[in-house]
Tab-separated table of C-alpha atoms (C1' of nucleotides) in Angstrom:
chain	number	residue	atom	x	y	z
D	1	MET	CA	0.082	-0.166	0.063
D	2	LEU	CA	3.132	2.092	0.201
D	3	GLN	CA	3.396	4.835	-2.486
D	4	THR	CA	6.927	5.866	-3.262
D	5	THR	CA	6.650	7.488	-6.340
D	6	PRO	CA	5.439	11.014	-6.691
D	7	VAL	CA	1.657	10.720	-6.224
D	8	THR	CA	-0.693	12.591	-8.753
D	9	THR	CA	-2.740	15.502	-7.882
D	10	GLU	CA	-5.542	13.866	-9.712
D	11	GLN	CA	-7.615	11.181	-8.425
D	12	ALA	CA	-8.541	9.781	-11.553
D	13	PRO	CA	-6.133	6.684	-12.252
D	14	SER	CA	-4.294	8.305	-15.172
D	15	PRO	CA	-1.194	6.554	-15.819
D	16	ALA	CA	1.281	9.288	-15.485
D	17	ASP	CA	0.153	12.737	-14.330
D	18	VAL	CA	3.824	13.162	-13.711
D	19	CYS	CA	3.026	17.041	-14.290
D	20	SER	CA	2.669	17.498	-10.521
D	21	ALA	CA	5.620	15.822	-9.399
D	22	PRO	CA	8.339	18.460	-8.233
D	23	PRO	CA	6.907	20.791	-5.898
D	24	ARG	CA	6.040	19.320	-2.356
D	25	ARG	CA	4.009	21.925	-1.080
D	26	HIS	CA	3.571	21.310	2.640
D	27	PRO	CA	6.285	19.299	4.777
D	28	ARG	CA	5.440	15.664	4.936
D	29	PRO	CA	7.240	12.680	6.196
D	30	ASP	CA	8.445	10.248	3.788
D	31	GLY	CA	7.248	6.678	3.461
D	32	GLN	CA	4.012	7.268	5.008
D	33	ASP	CA	0.626	7.351	2.831
D	34	SER	CA	-1.887	7.454	5.960
D	35	TYR	CA	-2.703	10.798	8.138
D	36	THR	CA	-5.170	11.820	10.912
D	37	ILE	CA	-6.847	14.842	10.423
D	38	SER	CA	-4.987	16.652	12.899
D	39	GLU	CA	-1.689	15.628	10.901
D	40	VAL	CA	-3.412	17.188	7.800
D	41	VAL	CA	-4.397	20.383	10.060
D	42	ALA	CA	-0.670	20.497	10.897
D	43	PHE	CA	0.478	20.063	7.376
D	44	THR	CA	-2.019	22.478	5.334
D	45	GLY	CA	-3.074	25.247	8.115
D	46	LEU	CA	-6.548	24.356	7.172
D	47	THR	CA	-8.881	23.414	10.376
D	48	ALA	CA	-10.331	20.148	10.821
D	49	HIS	CA	-13.784	21.835	10.520
D	50	THR	CA	-12.783	23.337	7.224
D	51	LEU	CA	-11.415	19.659	5.722
D	52	ARG	CA	-14.599	17.960	7.027
D	53	TRP	CA	-16.469	20.783	5.354
D	54	TYR	CA	-14.458	20.144	2.121
D	55	GLU	CA	-15.310	16.446	1.961
D	56	ARG	CA	-19.165	17.155	2.708
D	57	ILE	CA	-19.440	19.639	-0.292
D	58	GLY	CA	-17.687	17.387	-2.667
D	59	LEU	CA	-14.583	19.407	-2.719
D	60	MET	CA	-12.667	16.170	-1.738
D	61	ALA	CA	-13.275	12.837	-2.713
D	62	HIS	CA	-14.148	10.382	-0.053
D	63	VAL	CA	-11.507	10.181	2.193
D	64	ASP	CA	-10.364	6.657	3.601
D	65	ARG	CA	-11.473	5.720	7.010
D	66	SER	CA	-9.828	3.598	9.864
D	67	HIS	CA	-11.829	0.493	11.197
D	68	THR	CA	-13.362	2.934	13.830
D	69	GLY	CA	-14.672	5.335	11.285
D	70	GLN	CA	-11.723	8.096	11.612
D	71	ARG	CA	-10.716	9.796	8.585
D	72	ARG	CA	-7.202	8.702	7.010
D	73	TYR	CA	-5.525	11.025	4.456
D	74	SER	CA	-3.396	9.585	1.733
D	75	ASN	CA	-0.640	11.381	-0.059
D	76	ARG	CA	-2.805	11.908	-3.089
D	77	ASP	CA	-5.265	13.803	-0.819
D	78	LEU	CA	-2.577	16.149	0.377
D	79	ASP	CA	-1.669	16.764	-3.096
D	80	TRP	CA	-5.186	17.620	-3.902
D	81	LEU	CA	-5.438	19.697	-1.067
D	82	ASP	CA	-2.281	21.634	-2.303
D	83	LEU	CA	-3.915	22.113	-5.498
D	84	VAL	CA	-7.288	23.589	-3.781
D	85	GLY	CA	-5.076	25.848	-1.942
D	86	LYS	CA	-3.552	27.426	-4.876
D	87	LEU	CA	-6.878	27.885	-6.641
D	88	ARG	CA	-8.191	29.369	-3.522
D	89	LEU	CA	-5.516	32.014	-3.869
D	90	THR	CA	-6.253	32.929	-7.268
D	91	GLY	CA	-9.948	33.855	-5.899
D	92	MET	CA	-11.696	30.785	-7.601
D	93	PRO	CA	-15.148	30.279	-6.049
D	94	VAL	CA	-15.460	27.081	-4.281
D	95	ALA	CA	-18.393	25.922	-6.526
D	96	ASP	CA	-16.071	26.094	-9.499
D	97	MET	CA	-13.440	23.873	-7.607
D	98	VAL	CA	-15.990	21.477	-6.826
D	99	ARG	CA	-16.973	21.524	-10.267
D	100	TYR	CA	-13.324	20.526	-11.288
D	101	ALA	CA	-13.309	17.988	-8.535
D	102	GLU	CA	-16.457	16.485	-10.208
D	103	LEU	CA	-14.772	16.362	-13.527
D	104	VAL	CA	-11.855	14.647	-12.260
D	105	ARG	CA	-14.135	11.947	-10.470
D	106	GLU	CA	-15.876	11.518	-13.785
D	107	GLY	CA	-12.720	10.215	-15.519
D	108	GLU	CA	-10.474	10.834	-18.545
D	109	HIS	CA	-13.138	11.673	-20.825
D	110	THR	CA	-13.115	15.162	-19.238
D	111	TYR	CA	-9.680	15.938	-19.915
D	112	GLY	CA	-10.918	18.586	-22.409
D	113	GLN	CA	-13.222	20.280	-19.873
D	114	ARG	CA	-10.919	20.329	-17.117
D	115	ARG	CA	-8.148	22.181	-19.467
D	116	GLU	CA	-10.742	24.683	-20.439
D	117	LEU	CA	-11.584	25.395	-16.820
D	118	LEU	CA	-7.832	25.671	-16.032
D	119	GLU	CA	-7.091	28.038	-18.974
D	120	GLU	CA	-9.915	30.277	-18.099
D	121	THR	CA	-8.263	30.323	-14.516
D	122	ARG	CA	-5.076	31.039	-16.239
D	123	ARG	CA	-6.284	33.976	-17.884
D	124	ASP	CA	-8.010	35.184	-14.550
D	125	VAL	CA	-4.661	34.960	-12.795
D	126	LEU	CA	-2.727	36.685	-15.289
D	127	ALA	CA	-5.463	39.846	-15.335
D	128	ARG	CA	-5.162	39.542	-11.571
D	129	ILE	CA	-1.533	40.022	-11.607
D	130	ALA	CA	-1.953	42.935	-14.393
D	131	GLU	CA	-4.163	44.636	-11.875
D	132	LEU	CA	-1.907	44.248	-8.800
D	133	GLN	CA	0.981	45.620	-10.569
D	134	ASP	CA	-0.912	48.481	-11.542
D	135	THR	CA	-1.849	49.043	-7.867
D	136	LEU	CA	1.773	48.675	-7.129
D	137	ALA	CA	2.560	51.628	-9.108
D	138	VAL	CA	0.042	53.628	-7.687
D	139	LEU	CA	1.237	52.486	-4.075
D	140	ASP	CA	4.731	53.508	-5.031
D	141	ARG	CA	3.901	57.032	-6.042
D	142	LYS	CA	1.970	57.571	-2.883
D	143	ILE	CA	4.778	56.263	-0.851
D	144	THR	CA	7.377	58.418	-2.435
D	145	PHE	CA	4.944	61.503	-2.047
D	146	TYR	CA	4.651	60.469	1.577
D	147	SER	CA	8.494	60.026	2.161
D	148	ARG	CA	9.244	63.374	0.641
D	149	GLY	CA	6.567	65.215	2.261
D	150	ALA	CA	7.441	63.963	5.943
B	1	MET	CA	-14.894	76.739	-8.488
B	2	LEU	CA	-13.465	75.012	-11.374
B	3	GLN	CA	-10.330	72.898	-10.787
B	4	THR	CA	-8.216	72.705	-14.064
B	5	THR	CA	-5.122	71.293	-12.364
B	6	PRO	CA	-4.805	67.793	-11.552
B	7	VAL	CA	-6.707	67.192	-8.401
B	8	THR	CA	-5.154	65.315	-5.568
B	9	THR	CA	-6.256	62.097	-4.198
B	10	GLU	CA	-6.084	63.104	-0.879
B	11	GLN	CA	-8.598	64.950	1.202
B	12	ALA	CA	-5.679	66.921	2.940
B	13	PRO	CA	-5.120	70.328	1.736
B	14	SER	CA	-1.608	69.465	0.733
B	15	PRO	CA	-0.005	71.927	-1.442
B	16	ALA	CA	1.269	69.378	-4.168
B	17	ASP	CA	0.337	65.931	-4.181
B	18	VAL	CA	1.112	65.970	-7.645
B	19	CYS	CA	1.961	62.145	-7.303
B	20	SER	CA	-1.180	61.143	-8.320
B	21	ALA	CA	-1.501	63.053	-11.423
B	22	PRO	CA	-1.040	60.735	-14.378
B	23	PRO	CA	-3.678	58.220	-14.604
B	24	ARG	CA	-7.203	59.318	-14.787
B	25	ARG	CA	-8.949	56.218	-13.944
B	26	HIS	CA	-12.668	56.326	-15.018
B	27	PRO	CA	-13.769	58.453	-18.142
B	28	ARG	CA	-14.908	61.668	-16.753
B	29	PRO	CA	-16.077	64.869	-18.597
B	30	ASP	CA	-13.532	67.623	-18.158
B	31	GLY	CA	-14.551	70.979	-17.091
B	32	GLN	CA	-16.618	69.643	-14.357
B	33	ASP	CA	-16.470	69.116	-10.603
B	34	SER	CA	-19.987	68.063	-9.420
B	35	TYR	CA	-21.715	64.535	-10.314
B	36	THR	CA	-24.974	62.986	-9.089
B	37	ILE	CA	-24.641	59.854	-7.733
B	38	SER	CA	-26.029	57.998	-10.669
B	39	GLU	CA	-23.155	59.770	-12.762
B	40	VAL	CA	-20.675	58.223	-10.307
B	41	VAL	CA	-22.376	54.794	-10.639
B	42	ALA	CA	-21.819	54.870	-14.529
B	43	PHE	CA	-17.966	56.128	-13.764
B	44	THR	CA	-16.864	53.586	-11.267
B	45	GLY	CA	-19.106	50.836	-11.786
B	46	LEU	CA	-19.962	50.781	-7.870
B	47	THR	CA	-23.721	50.687	-7.333
B	48	ALA	CA	-25.598	53.750	-5.596
B	49	HIS	CA	-26.037	51.529	-2.564
B	50	THR	CA	-22.425	50.784	-2.007
B	51	LEU	CA	-21.362	54.469	-2.737
B	52	ARG	CA	-23.785	55.553	0.119
B	53	TRP	CA	-22.688	52.664	2.322
B	54	TYR	CA	-18.734	53.655	1.688
B	55	GLU	CA	-19.983	57.109	3.117
B	56	ARG	CA	-21.674	55.668	6.239
B	57	ILE	CA	-19.081	53.675	7.053
B	58	GLY	CA	-16.438	56.474	6.847
B	59	LEU	CA	-14.507	55.221	3.924
B	60	MET	CA	-15.541	58.643	2.127
B	61	ALA	CA	-15.458	61.830	3.673
B	62	HIS	CA	-19.043	63.457	3.550
B	63	VAL	CA	-19.897	64.448	0.048
B	64	ASP	CA	-21.307	67.782	-0.915
B	65	ARG	CA	-25.208	68.076	-0.935
B	66	SER	CA	-27.059	70.133	-3.372
B	67	HIS	CA	-29.654	72.571	-1.976
B	68	THR	CA	-32.027	69.640	-1.582
B	69	GLY	CA	-29.927	67.376	-0.189
B	70	GLN	CA	-28.929	65.124	-2.896
B	71	ARG	CA	-25.214	64.160	-3.062
B	72	ARG	CA	-22.709	65.891	-5.407
B	73	TYR	CA	-19.519	64.213	-6.007
B	74	SER	CA	-16.482	66.320	-6.743
B	75	ASN	CA	-13.569	65.072	-9.095
B	76	ARG	CA	-11.464	64.703	-5.784
B	77	ASP	CA	-14.229	62.317	-4.711
B	78	LEU	CA	-13.677	60.481	-7.888
B	79	ASP	CA	-9.886	60.337	-7.377
B	80	TRP	CA	-10.665	58.786	-3.947
B	81	LEU	CA	-12.919	56.202	-5.184
B	82	ASP	CA	-10.310	55.318	-7.793
B	83	LEU	CA	-7.844	54.759	-5.027
B	84	VAL	CA	-10.271	52.650	-2.992
B	85	GLY	CA	-10.821	50.515	-5.922
B	86	LYS	CA	-7.161	49.817	-6.009
B	87	LEU	CA	-6.858	48.772	-2.693
B	88	ARG	CA	-10.003	46.835	-2.790
B	89	LEU	CA	-8.091	44.850	-5.738
B	90	THR	CA	-5.105	43.922	-3.470
B	91	GLY	CA	-7.761	42.183	-0.926
B	92	MET	CA	-7.106	45.052	1.762
B	93	PRO	CA	-10.041	44.946	4.317
B	94	VAL	CA	-12.595	47.685	4.291
B	95	ALA	CA	-11.775	48.568	7.965
B	96	ASP	CA	-8.238	49.121	7.074
B	97	MET	CA	-9.337	51.532	4.115
B	98	VAL	CA	-11.466	53.166	6.576
B	99	ARG	CA	-8.406	53.674	8.851
B	100	TYR	CA	-6.648	55.020	6.221
B	101	ALA	CA	-9.406	57.545	5.264
B	102	GLU	CA	-9.177	58.513	9.151
B	103	LEU	CA	-5.764	59.406	8.797
B	104	VAL	CA	-6.301	61.492	5.851
B	105	ARG	CA	-8.828	63.426	7.519
B	106	GLU	CA	-6.682	63.978	10.583
B	107	GLY	CA	-4.259	66.158	8.380
B	108	GLU	CA	-0.554	66.324	7.341
B	109	HIS	CA	0.748	64.838	10.556
B	110	THR	CA	0.017	61.498	9.841
B	111	TYR	CA	1.930	61.250	6.915
B	112	GLY	CA	4.289	58.654	8.320
B	113	GLN	CA	1.225	56.595	9.468
B	114	ARG	CA	-0.127	56.812	5.996
B	115	ARG	CA	3.340	55.757	4.539
B	116	GLU	CA	3.616	52.910	6.799
B	117	LEU	CA	0.282	51.625	6.145
B	118	LEU	CA	0.741	51.809	2.570
B	119	GLU	CA	4.332	50.014	2.820
B	120	GLU	CA	2.669	47.471	4.608
B	121	THR	CA	0.100	47.061	1.668
B	122	ARG	CA	2.753	47.080	-0.807
B	123	ARG	CA	4.430	44.178	0.746
B	124	ASP	CA	1.063	42.200	0.710
B	125	VAL	CA	0.725	43.111	-2.813
B	126	LEU	CA	4.218	41.709	-3.851
B	127	ALA	CA	3.427	38.680	-1.697
B	128	ARG	CA	0.017	38.129	-3.347
B	129	ILE	CA	1.890	38.372	-6.872
B	130	ALA	CA	4.257	35.805	-6.028
B	131	GLU	CA	1.955	33.471	-4.970
B	132	LEU	CA	0.040	34.199	-8.192
B	133	GLN	CA	2.886	33.256	-10.332
B	134	ASP	CA	3.485	30.238	-8.257
B	135	THR	CA	-0.019	29.060	-9.049
B	136	LEU	CA	0.258	30.057	-12.680
B	137	ALA	CA	3.240	27.770	-12.806
B	138	VAL	CA	1.069	24.836	-11.396
B	139	LEU	CA	-1.727	25.718	-13.923
B	140	ASP	CA	0.798	25.728	-16.832
B	141	ARG	CA	1.908	22.411	-16.012
B	142	LYS	CA	-1.471	20.946	-15.602
B	143	ILE	CA	-2.467	22.571	-18.739
B	144	THR	CA	0.432	20.982	-20.761
B	145	PHE	CA	-0.315	17.627	-19.292
B	146	TYR	CA	-4.024	17.915	-20.250
B	147	SER	CA	-3.057	19.086	-23.694
B	148	ARG	CA	-0.629	16.102	-24.173
B	149	GLY	CA	-3.121	13.899	-22.668
B	150	ALA	CA	-6.360	14.766	-24.857
T	1	DC	C1'	-52.815	68.227	-11.097
T	2	DG	C1'	-51.071	63.803	-11.310
T	3	DC	C1'	-47.153	60.834	-12.913
T	4	DT	C1'	-42.641	59.424	-13.679
T	5	DT	C1'	-37.745	59.419	-12.229
T	6	DG	C1'	-34.241	59.979	-9.378
T	7	DC	C1'	-32.799	60.789	-4.941
T	8	DT	C1'	-33.047	60.331	0.278
T	9	DT	C1'	-32.872	57.468	4.881
T	10	DG	C1'	-32.134	53.425	8.449
T	11	DG	C1'	-32.393	48.861	8.943
T	12	DA	C1'	-32.913	44.343	7.424
T	13	DG	C1'	-31.300	40.577	4.316
T	14	DC	C1'	-27.808	37.818	1.351
T	15	DG	C1'	-24.147	34.961	-0.408
T	16	DC	C1'	-19.879	33.137	0.568
T	17	DA	C1'	-16.480	30.706	2.909
T	18	DC	C1'	-16.130	29.286	6.889
T	19	DT	C1'	-16.353	28.321	11.953
T	20	DC	C1'	-18.291	26.456	15.744
T	21	DG	C1'	-21.337	23.583	19.202
T	22	DA	C1'	-23.430	20.073	21.174
T	23	DA	C1'	-23.567	15.140	22.079
T	24	DG	C1'	-21.641	11.274	21.659
T	25	DG	C1'	-17.845	7.225	20.381
T	26	DT	C1'	-12.565	5.768	20.369
T	27	DC	C1'	-8.495	4.952	22.091
T	28	DA	C1'	-3.781	5.270	24.693
T	29	DT	C1'	-1.707	5.699	28.905
T	30	DA	C1'	-1.910	5.348	34.127
I	1	DT	C1'	-10.907	1.340	34.602
I	2	DA	C1'	-10.854	5.862	34.346
I	3	DT	C1'	-9.265	10.199	32.587
I	4	DG	C1'	-8.473	13.033	28.806
I	5	DA	C1'	-7.248	14.123	24.159
I	6	DC	C1'	-8.988	13.262	19.625
I	7	DC	C1'	-12.319	11.952	16.765
I	8	DT	C1'	-17.495	11.776	14.592
I	9	DT	C1'	-22.078	13.857	13.002
I	10	DC	C1'	-25.306	17.712	11.624
I	11	DG	C1'	-26.841	22.112	12.007
I	12	DA	C1'	-26.477	26.509	13.372
I	13	DG	C1'	-23.831	30.690	13.744
I	14	DT	C1'	-20.085	34.500	12.370
I	15	DG	C1'	-17.950	38.316	9.636
I	16	DC	C1'	-17.564	40.395	5.662
I	17	DG	C1'	-18.926	43.266	1.854
I	18	DC	C1'	-22.217	44.586	-0.031
I	19	DT	C1'	-27.394	44.379	-1.470
I	20	DC	C1'	-32.200	45.646	-1.197
I	21	DC	C1'	-36.303	47.317	0.821
I	22	DA	C1'	-40.032	50.415	2.158
I	23	DA	C1'	-41.389	55.046	2.887
I	24	DG	C1'	-41.004	59.538	1.547
I	25	DC	C1'	-39.195	63.879	-0.806
I	26	DA	C1'	-38.297	67.053	-4.985
I	27	DA	C1'	-38.289	68.226	-9.689
I	28	DG	C1'	-39.798	68.060	-14.695
I	29	DC	C1'	-43.615	67.439	-17.950
I	30	DG	C1'	-48.116	67.040	-20.460
DNA sequence: CGCTTGCTTGGAGCGCACTCGAAGGTCATA
DNA sequence: TATGACCTTCGAGTGCGCTCCAAGCAAGCG
């Protein structure tokens, strides 16, 4: 049950989503593939409430359970949470992320739709960066002004 | 009453806040310095509700009124709204913007505090841009993957 | 005069993304 | 075996940033 090769961010059993191999986002002990919710809290900074809520709304596939019904998160789950964290930073609404999660669960034939969704997000991110750089210019002008004035 | 020189974004009667001269953000007829709320709605894209709310919470200084009590916005008010719009894009909480507005109303002796606040915001914006570029990299890897796969 | 349009106010309501509470089950350690 | 930490569920509550509503006033027009 141990998975030593880099785990895919996707939940689909695709042969090689090696695209998400390099950046291990949160510190994570090696040689382990089963974490309690409080461990995941420590890794991700999310609260246990939020993790359970993500599962309820379908933003995460059903997480494995121990024989007593407690959640046991896999490395794959952690990778997924990393992606969700990134998308959250872009301002993508949770509903859209849920949509993406659904596409992933539906299997490989949704690759096209997934790509579309990500490309739209990409455009949003680029626009967002441009806005922020614009704002940066305004801030710099004002800061310069206040530095001279004071 | 006509103000033909570039108007300052600050409400303080500072001799030369020329720093905010160049970028006229929203289209705005020249040779006029008094706009109804619906004109401001057209310029800024905000709703009248939001404009009145900004005033109630102290995010805008009290706006001039006509003899019948209706709001008459000045170019200076529009400049302020431009700044607020920019700060809003950075994710700055409304409460912080209100704080900044208070500093502006308190006069020139708050220059230092204003600069500090803006510099903190600047740091936030830079961090935000870095995050987004990080996310962009993830998106690009995934998009490439889906393009190859499909 | 009546009608419409646009503005005024204070306060209530909404959507989002969590966040928390209550009641109870499980587990490791002393 | 008992204490306390940690987990479970579902539903209700919170904070933010608006968003809307109802009631009423003022101006312009046929």
